[in-house]
Tab-separated table of C-alpha atoms in Angstrom:
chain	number	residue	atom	x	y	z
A	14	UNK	CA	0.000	0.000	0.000
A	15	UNK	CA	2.903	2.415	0.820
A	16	UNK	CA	4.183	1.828	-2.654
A	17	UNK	CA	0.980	2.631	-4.388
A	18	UNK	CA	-0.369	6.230	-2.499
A	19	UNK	CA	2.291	8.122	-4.108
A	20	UNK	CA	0.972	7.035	-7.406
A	21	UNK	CA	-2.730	7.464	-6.694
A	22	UNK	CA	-1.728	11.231	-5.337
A	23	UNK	CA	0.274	11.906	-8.092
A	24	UNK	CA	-2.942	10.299	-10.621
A	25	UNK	CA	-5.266	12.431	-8.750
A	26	UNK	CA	-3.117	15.803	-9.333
A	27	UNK	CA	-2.495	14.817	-12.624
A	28	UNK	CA	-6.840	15.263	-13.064
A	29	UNK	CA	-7.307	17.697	-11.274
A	30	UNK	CA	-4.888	19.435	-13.747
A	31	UNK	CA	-6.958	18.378	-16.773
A	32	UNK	CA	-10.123	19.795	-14.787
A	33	UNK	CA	-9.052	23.314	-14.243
A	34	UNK	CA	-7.902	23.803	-18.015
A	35	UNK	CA	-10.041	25.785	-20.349
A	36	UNK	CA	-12.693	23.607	-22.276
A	37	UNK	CA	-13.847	24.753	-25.782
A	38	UNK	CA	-16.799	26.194	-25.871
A	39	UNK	CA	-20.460	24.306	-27.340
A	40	UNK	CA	-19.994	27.367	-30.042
A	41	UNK	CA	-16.191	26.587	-30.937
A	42	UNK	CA	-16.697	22.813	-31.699
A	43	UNK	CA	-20.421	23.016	-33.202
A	44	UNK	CA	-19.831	23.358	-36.896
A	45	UNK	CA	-22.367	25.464	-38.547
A	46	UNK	CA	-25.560	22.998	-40.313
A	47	UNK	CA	-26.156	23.476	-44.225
A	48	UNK	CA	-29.474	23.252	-44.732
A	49	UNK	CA	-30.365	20.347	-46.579
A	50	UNK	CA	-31.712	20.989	-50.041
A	51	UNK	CA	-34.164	18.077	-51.458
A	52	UNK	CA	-35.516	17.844	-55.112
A	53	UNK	CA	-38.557	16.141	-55.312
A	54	UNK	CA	-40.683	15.046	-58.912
A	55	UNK	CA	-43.749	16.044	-59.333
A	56	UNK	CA	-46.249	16.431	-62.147
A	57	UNK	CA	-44.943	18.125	-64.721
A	58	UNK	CA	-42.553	19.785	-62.280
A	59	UNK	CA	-39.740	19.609	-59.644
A	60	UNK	CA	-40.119	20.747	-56.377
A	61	UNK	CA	-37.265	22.095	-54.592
A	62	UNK	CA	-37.009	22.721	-50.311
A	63	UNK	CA	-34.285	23.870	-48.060
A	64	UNK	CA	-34.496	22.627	-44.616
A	65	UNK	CA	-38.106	21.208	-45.263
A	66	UNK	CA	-39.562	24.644	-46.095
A	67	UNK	CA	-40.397	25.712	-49.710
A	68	UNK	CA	-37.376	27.437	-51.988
A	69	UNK	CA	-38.906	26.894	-55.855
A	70	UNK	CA	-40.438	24.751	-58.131
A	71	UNK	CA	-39.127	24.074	-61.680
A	72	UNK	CA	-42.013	24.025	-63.971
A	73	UNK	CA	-41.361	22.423	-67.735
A	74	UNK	CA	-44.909	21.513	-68.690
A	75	UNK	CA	-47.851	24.025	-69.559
A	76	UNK	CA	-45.607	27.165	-70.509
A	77	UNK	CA	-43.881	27.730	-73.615
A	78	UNK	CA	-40.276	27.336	-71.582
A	79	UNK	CA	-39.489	25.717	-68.729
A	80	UNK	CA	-39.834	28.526	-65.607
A	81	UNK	CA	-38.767	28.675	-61.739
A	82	UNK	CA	-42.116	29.360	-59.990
A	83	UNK	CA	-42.471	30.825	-57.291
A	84	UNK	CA	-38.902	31.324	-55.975
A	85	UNK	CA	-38.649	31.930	-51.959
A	86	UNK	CA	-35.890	33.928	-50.400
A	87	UNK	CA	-34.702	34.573	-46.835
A	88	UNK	CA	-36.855	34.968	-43.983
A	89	UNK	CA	-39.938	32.948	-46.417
A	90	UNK	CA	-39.804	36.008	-49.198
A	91	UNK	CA	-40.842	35.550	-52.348
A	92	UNK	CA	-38.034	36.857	-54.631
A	93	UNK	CA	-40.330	37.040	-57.971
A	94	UNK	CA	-43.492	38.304	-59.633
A	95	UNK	CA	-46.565	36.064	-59.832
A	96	UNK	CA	-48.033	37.391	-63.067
A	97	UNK	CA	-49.249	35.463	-65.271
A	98	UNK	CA	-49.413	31.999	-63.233
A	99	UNK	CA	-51.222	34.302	-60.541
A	100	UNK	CA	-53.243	37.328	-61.903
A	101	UNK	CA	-54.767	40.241	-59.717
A	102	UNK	CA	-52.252	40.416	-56.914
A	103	UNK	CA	-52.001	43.509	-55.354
A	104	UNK	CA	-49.189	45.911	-56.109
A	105	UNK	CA	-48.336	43.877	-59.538
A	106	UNK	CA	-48.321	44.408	-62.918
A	107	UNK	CA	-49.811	42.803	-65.954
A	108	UNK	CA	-47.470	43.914	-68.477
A	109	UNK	CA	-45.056	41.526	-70.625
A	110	UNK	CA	-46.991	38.247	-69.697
A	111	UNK	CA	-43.736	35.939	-71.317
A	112	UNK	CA	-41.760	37.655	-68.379
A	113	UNK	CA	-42.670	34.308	-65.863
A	114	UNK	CA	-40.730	34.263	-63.055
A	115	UNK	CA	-37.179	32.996	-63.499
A	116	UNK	CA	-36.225	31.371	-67.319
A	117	UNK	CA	-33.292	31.348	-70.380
A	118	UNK	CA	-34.017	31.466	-73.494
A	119	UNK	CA	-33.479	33.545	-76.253
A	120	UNK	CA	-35.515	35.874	-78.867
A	121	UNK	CA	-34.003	35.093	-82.012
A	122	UNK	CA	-32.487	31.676	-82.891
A	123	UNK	CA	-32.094	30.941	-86.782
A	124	UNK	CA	-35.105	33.429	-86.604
A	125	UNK	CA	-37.154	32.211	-84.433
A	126	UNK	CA	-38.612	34.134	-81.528
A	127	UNK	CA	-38.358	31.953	-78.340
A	128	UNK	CA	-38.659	35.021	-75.615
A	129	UNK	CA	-41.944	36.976	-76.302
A	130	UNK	CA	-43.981	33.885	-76.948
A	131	UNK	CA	-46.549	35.165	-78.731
A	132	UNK	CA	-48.705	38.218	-79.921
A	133	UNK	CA	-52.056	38.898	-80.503
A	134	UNK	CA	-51.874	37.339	-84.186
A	135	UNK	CA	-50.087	34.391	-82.788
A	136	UNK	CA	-47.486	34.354	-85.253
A	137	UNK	CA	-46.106	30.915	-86.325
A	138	UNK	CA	-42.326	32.818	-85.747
A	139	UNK	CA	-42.481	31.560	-82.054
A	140	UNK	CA	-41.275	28.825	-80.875
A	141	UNK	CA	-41.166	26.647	-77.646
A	142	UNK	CA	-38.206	24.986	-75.321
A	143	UNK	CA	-39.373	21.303	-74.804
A	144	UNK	CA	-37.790	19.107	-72.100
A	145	UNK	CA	-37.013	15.703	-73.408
A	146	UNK	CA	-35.307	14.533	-70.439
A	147	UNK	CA	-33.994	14.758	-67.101
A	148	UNK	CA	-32.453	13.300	-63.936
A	149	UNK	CA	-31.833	14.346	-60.358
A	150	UNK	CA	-28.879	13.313	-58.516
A	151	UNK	CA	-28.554	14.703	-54.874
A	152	UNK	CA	-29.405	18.977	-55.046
A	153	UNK	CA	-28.508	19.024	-59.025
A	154	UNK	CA	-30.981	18.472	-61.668
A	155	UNK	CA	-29.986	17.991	-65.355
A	156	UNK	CA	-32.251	17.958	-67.887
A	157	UNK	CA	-32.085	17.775	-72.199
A	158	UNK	CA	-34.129	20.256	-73.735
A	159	UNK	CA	-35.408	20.793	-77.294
A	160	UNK	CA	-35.723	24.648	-79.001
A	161	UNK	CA	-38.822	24.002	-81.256
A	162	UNK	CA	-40.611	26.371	-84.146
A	163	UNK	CA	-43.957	26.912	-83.934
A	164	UNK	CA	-44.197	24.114	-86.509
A	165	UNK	CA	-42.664	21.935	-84.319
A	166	UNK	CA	-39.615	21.621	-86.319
A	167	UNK	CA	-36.188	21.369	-84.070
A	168	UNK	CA	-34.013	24.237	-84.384
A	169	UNK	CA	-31.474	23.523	-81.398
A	170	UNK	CA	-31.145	21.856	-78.196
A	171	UNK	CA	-29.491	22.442	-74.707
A	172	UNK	CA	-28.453	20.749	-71.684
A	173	UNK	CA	-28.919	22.384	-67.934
A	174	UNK	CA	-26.988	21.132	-64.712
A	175	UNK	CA	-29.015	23.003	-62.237
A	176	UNK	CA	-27.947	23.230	-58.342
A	177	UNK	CA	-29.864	24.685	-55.530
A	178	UNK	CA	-28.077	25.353	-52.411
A	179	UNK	CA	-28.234	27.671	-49.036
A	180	UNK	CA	-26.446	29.121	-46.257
A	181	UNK	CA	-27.271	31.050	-43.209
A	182	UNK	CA	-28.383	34.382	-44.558
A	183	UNK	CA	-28.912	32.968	-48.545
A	184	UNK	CA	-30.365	30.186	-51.597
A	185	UNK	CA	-28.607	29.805	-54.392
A	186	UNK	CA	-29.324	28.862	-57.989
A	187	UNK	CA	-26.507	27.600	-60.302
A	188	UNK	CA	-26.851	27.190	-63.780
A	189	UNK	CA	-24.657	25.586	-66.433
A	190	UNK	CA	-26.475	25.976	-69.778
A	191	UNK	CA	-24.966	24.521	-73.202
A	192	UNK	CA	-26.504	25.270	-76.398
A	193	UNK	CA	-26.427	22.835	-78.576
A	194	UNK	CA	-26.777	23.211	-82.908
A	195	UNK	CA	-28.058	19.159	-83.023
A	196	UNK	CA	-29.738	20.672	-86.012
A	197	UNK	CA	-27.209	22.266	-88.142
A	198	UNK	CA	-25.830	25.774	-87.600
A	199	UNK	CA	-27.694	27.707	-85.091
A	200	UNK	CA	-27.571	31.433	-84.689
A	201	UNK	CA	-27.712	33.423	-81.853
A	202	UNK	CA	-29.515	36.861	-82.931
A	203	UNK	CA	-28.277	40.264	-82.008
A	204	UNK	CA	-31.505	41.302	-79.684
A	205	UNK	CA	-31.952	42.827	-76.530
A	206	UNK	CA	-34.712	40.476	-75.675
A	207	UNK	CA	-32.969	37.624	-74.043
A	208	UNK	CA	-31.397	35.479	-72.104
A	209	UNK	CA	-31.440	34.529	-68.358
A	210	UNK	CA	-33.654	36.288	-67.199
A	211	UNK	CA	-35.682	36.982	-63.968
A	212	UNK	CA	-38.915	39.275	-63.199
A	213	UNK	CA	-38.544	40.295	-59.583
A	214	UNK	CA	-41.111	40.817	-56.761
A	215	UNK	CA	-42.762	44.403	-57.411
A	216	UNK	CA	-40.965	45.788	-54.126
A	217	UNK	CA	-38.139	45.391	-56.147
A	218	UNK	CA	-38.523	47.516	-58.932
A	219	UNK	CA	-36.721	51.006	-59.103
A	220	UNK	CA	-39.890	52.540	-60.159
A	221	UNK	CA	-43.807	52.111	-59.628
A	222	UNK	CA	-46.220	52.362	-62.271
A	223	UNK	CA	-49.446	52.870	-60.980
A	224	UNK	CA	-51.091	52.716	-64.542
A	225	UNK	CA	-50.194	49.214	-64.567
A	226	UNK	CA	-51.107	48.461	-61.175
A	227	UNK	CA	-47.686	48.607	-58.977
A	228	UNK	CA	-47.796	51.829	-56.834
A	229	UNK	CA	-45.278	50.774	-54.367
A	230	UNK	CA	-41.774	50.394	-55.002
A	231	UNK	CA	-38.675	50.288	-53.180
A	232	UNK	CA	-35.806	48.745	-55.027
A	233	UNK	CA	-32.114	50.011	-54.999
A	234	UNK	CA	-29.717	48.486	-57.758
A	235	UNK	CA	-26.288	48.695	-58.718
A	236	UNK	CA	-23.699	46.173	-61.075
A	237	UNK	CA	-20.222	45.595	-59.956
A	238	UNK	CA	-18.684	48.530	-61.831
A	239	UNK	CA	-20.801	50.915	-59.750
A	240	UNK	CA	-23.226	51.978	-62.235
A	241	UNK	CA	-26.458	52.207	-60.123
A	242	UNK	CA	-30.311	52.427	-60.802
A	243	UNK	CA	-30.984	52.725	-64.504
A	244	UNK	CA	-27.548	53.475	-65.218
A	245	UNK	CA	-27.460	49.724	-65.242
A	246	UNK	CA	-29.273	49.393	-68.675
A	247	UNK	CA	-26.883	47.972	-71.580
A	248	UNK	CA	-23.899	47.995	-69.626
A	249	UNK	CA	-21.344	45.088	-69.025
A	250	UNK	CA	-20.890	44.175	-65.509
A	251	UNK	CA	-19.882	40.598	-63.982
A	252	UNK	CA	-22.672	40.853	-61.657
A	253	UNK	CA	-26.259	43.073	-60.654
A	254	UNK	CA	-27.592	43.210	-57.565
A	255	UNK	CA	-31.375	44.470	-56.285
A	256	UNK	CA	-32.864	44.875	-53.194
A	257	UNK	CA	-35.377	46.178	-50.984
A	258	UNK	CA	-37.127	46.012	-47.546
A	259	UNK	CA	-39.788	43.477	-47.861
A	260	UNK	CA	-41.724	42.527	-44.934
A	261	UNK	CA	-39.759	44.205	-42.457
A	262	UNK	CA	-36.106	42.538	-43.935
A	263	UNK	CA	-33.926	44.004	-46.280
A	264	UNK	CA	-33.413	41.017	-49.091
A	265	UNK	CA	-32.107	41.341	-52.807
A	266	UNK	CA	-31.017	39.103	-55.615
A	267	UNK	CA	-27.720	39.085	-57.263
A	268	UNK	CA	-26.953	37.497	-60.809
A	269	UNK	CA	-23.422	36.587	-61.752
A	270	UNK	CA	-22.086	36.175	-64.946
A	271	UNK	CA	-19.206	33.402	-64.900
A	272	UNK	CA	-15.619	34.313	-66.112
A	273	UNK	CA	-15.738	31.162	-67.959
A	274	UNK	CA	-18.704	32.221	-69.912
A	275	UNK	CA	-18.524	33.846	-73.215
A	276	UNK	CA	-17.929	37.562	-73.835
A	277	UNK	CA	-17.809	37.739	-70.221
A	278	UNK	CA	-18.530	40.324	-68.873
A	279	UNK	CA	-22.000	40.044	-69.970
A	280	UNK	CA	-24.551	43.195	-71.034
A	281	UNK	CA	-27.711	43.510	-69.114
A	282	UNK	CA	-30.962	44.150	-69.716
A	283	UNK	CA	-31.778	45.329	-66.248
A	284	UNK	CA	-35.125	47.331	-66.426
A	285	UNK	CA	-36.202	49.787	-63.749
A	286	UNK	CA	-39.509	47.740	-63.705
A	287	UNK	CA	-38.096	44.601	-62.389
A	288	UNK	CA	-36.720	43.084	-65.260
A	289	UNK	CA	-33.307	41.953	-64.947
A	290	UNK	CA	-31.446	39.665	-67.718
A	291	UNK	CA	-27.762	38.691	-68.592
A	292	UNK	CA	-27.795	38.950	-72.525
A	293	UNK	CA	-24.460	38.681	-74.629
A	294	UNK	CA	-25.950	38.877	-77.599
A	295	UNK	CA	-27.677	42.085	-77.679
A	296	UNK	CA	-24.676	44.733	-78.856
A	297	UNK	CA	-26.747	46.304	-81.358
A	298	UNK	CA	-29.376	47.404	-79.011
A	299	UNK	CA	-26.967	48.016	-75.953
A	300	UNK	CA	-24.270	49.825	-77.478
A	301	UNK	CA	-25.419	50.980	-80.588
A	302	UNK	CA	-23.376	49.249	-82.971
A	303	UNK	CA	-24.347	47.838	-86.655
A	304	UNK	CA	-27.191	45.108	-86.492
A	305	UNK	CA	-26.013	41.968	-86.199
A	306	UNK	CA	-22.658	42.820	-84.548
A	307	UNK	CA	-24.009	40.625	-81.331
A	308	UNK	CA	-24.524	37.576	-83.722
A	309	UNK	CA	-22.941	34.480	-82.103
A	310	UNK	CA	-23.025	31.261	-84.457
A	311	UNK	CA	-22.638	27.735	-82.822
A	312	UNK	CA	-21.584	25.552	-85.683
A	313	UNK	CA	-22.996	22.534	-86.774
A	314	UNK	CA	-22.521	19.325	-84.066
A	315	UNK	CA	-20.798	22.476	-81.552
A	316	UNK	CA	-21.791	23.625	-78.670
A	317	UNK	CA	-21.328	26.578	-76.528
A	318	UNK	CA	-21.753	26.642	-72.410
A	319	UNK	CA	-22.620	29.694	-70.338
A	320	UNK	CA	-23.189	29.541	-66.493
A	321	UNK	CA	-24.443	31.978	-63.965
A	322	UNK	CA	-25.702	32.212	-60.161
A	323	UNK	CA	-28.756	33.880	-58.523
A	324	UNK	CA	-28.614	34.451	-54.938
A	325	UNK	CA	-32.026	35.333	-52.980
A	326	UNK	CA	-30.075	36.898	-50.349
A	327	UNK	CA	-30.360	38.866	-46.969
A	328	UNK	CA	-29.559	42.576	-45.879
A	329	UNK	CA	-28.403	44.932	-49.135
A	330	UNK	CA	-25.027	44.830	-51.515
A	331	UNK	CA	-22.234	44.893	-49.058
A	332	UNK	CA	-24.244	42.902	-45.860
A	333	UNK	CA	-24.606	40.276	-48.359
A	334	UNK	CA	-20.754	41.064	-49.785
A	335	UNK	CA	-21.838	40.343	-53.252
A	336	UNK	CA	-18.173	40.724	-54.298
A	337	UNK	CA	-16.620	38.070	-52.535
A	338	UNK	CA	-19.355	36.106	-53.564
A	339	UNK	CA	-18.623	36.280	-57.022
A	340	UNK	CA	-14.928	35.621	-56.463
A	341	UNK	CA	-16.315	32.137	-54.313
A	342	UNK	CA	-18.677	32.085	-57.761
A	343	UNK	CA	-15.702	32.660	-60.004
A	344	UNK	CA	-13.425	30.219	-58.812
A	345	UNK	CA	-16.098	26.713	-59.228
């Protein structure tokens, strides 16, 4: 026994020593949750949630393209207009009924209108985007799409690897998008009426227009080479960003253009009345130059990919530190 209380004292100091030292905290070994983002099929659709609770759903039957409707920000917002899937809402307007929600496509391909829709004469000119196929695998869907004429005749084709993800304060969208001429040269017109585009909630215009039924809004804008407002129109900039206080929380939405992509930095057709688009075709109509300057051919059997990022994000452009964003952005 005399042999063994030393040790046992000296065991005993030994934990009390390990007692008395500092313990990290529940906060510094609790790694911050992801919320987990689940695509689920549906009829004629794909329905996306974050954490359980409603983000979009990606709609490619009944519309003439496939659309994002609705799309819910932070703190349960929703991020986009309702008009036409919803009509009489209060506050929006029923103006440009091809604008739906969140799309890409394009308004003149081989010569075929594929943005406006239609007209009152329903001119055979416009075409449809038809998905053919797709696939989800974990919070990315991919999906095979067919540019149709009127007619019905194949004019092009794409494929889109779409991923949805989230943060803290933020959803994301991420779109890879690569045209395809499967049906011998197709040409990417020199308009101002394309490409990935979004129509945002009517709190996030720049203007109101009580003539067409929004007489409240109170949107701020500005790209990432400081033009602001409607400054923005026709200008190249690697990202836009819009927001507003909605329902007691400042939220906005930012659009990046990729490095990668084509002509990058992009023009935009960003719209004081809530349209905001990434189009690098339209240099005719954006800077003035001769028509058909913007043209971009994709030759037969070629393709061509372009890839951008909305984020539906919290507090205004430097809470939500849109630039380092896009550097995160630029560097997938």
């Amino acid at each position: 026994m005399s042999r063994q209380l030393p040790r046992a004292i000296e065991l005993l100091a030994c934990l009390a020593i390990v007692a008395c030292l500092p313990q990290p905290s529940t906060a510094q070994t609790t790694a911050v949750q992801t919320p987990t983002v689940k695509l689920t099929p549906a009829d004629g659709k794909v329905v996306v949630t974050v954490g359980d609770k409603p983000f979009t759903e990606y709609i490619y039957s009944g519309h003439a393209k496939p659309i994002f409707y609705p799309v819910i920000g932070p703190r349960n917002i929703a991020m986009t207009r309702s008009y036409p899937m919803i009509k009489d809402i209060d506050n929006e307007a029923s103006d440009h009924p091809h604008h739906k929600s969140l799309w890409y496509t394009h308004d003149d391909v081989n010569g075929v209108k594929f943005w406006i829709e239609y007209d009152k004469e329903n001119n055979a000119v416009y075409g449809k985007i038809v998905q053919t196929k797709s696939e989800i695998d974990g919070n990315t869907l991919k999906t095979e799409n067919e540019w149709r004429s009127n007619a019905g005749e194949p004019v092009c084709s794409d494929s889109r690897e779409i991923k949805f993800g989230a943060d803290e304060t933020s959803r994301y969208i991420d779109f890879a998008i690569t045209l395809r001429a499967t049906h011998g040269d197709a040409v990417f017109g020199d308009t101002k009426e394309g490409s990935m585009g979004i129509r945002t909630n009517p709190l996030l215009r720049l203007d109101a227009d009580k003539k067409r039924g929004t007489h409240t809004a109170k949107g701020q804008s500005i790209n990432s080479e400081g033009d602001e407002g409607k400054a923005m129109w026709g200008k190249r900039a690697k990202w836009v960003d819009y927001w507003a206080p909605i329902q007691g929380s400042n939220v906005g939405i930012a659009i990046m253009d990729h490095p990668s992509n084509p002509r990058h930095p992009t023009w935009w057709h960003a719209r004081q009345y809530g349209l905001v688009a990434a189009n690098p075709f339209g240099i005719h109509d954006f800077e003035g130059k001769p028509a058909g300057t913007g043209d971009l051919t994709i030759k037969d059997g070629e393709s061509v990919t372009f890839r951008y990022r909305f984020v539906f994000h919290e507090g205004d452009v430097t809470e939500a530190d849109i630039d380092s964003r896009f550097i995160t952005f630029g560097d997938n």
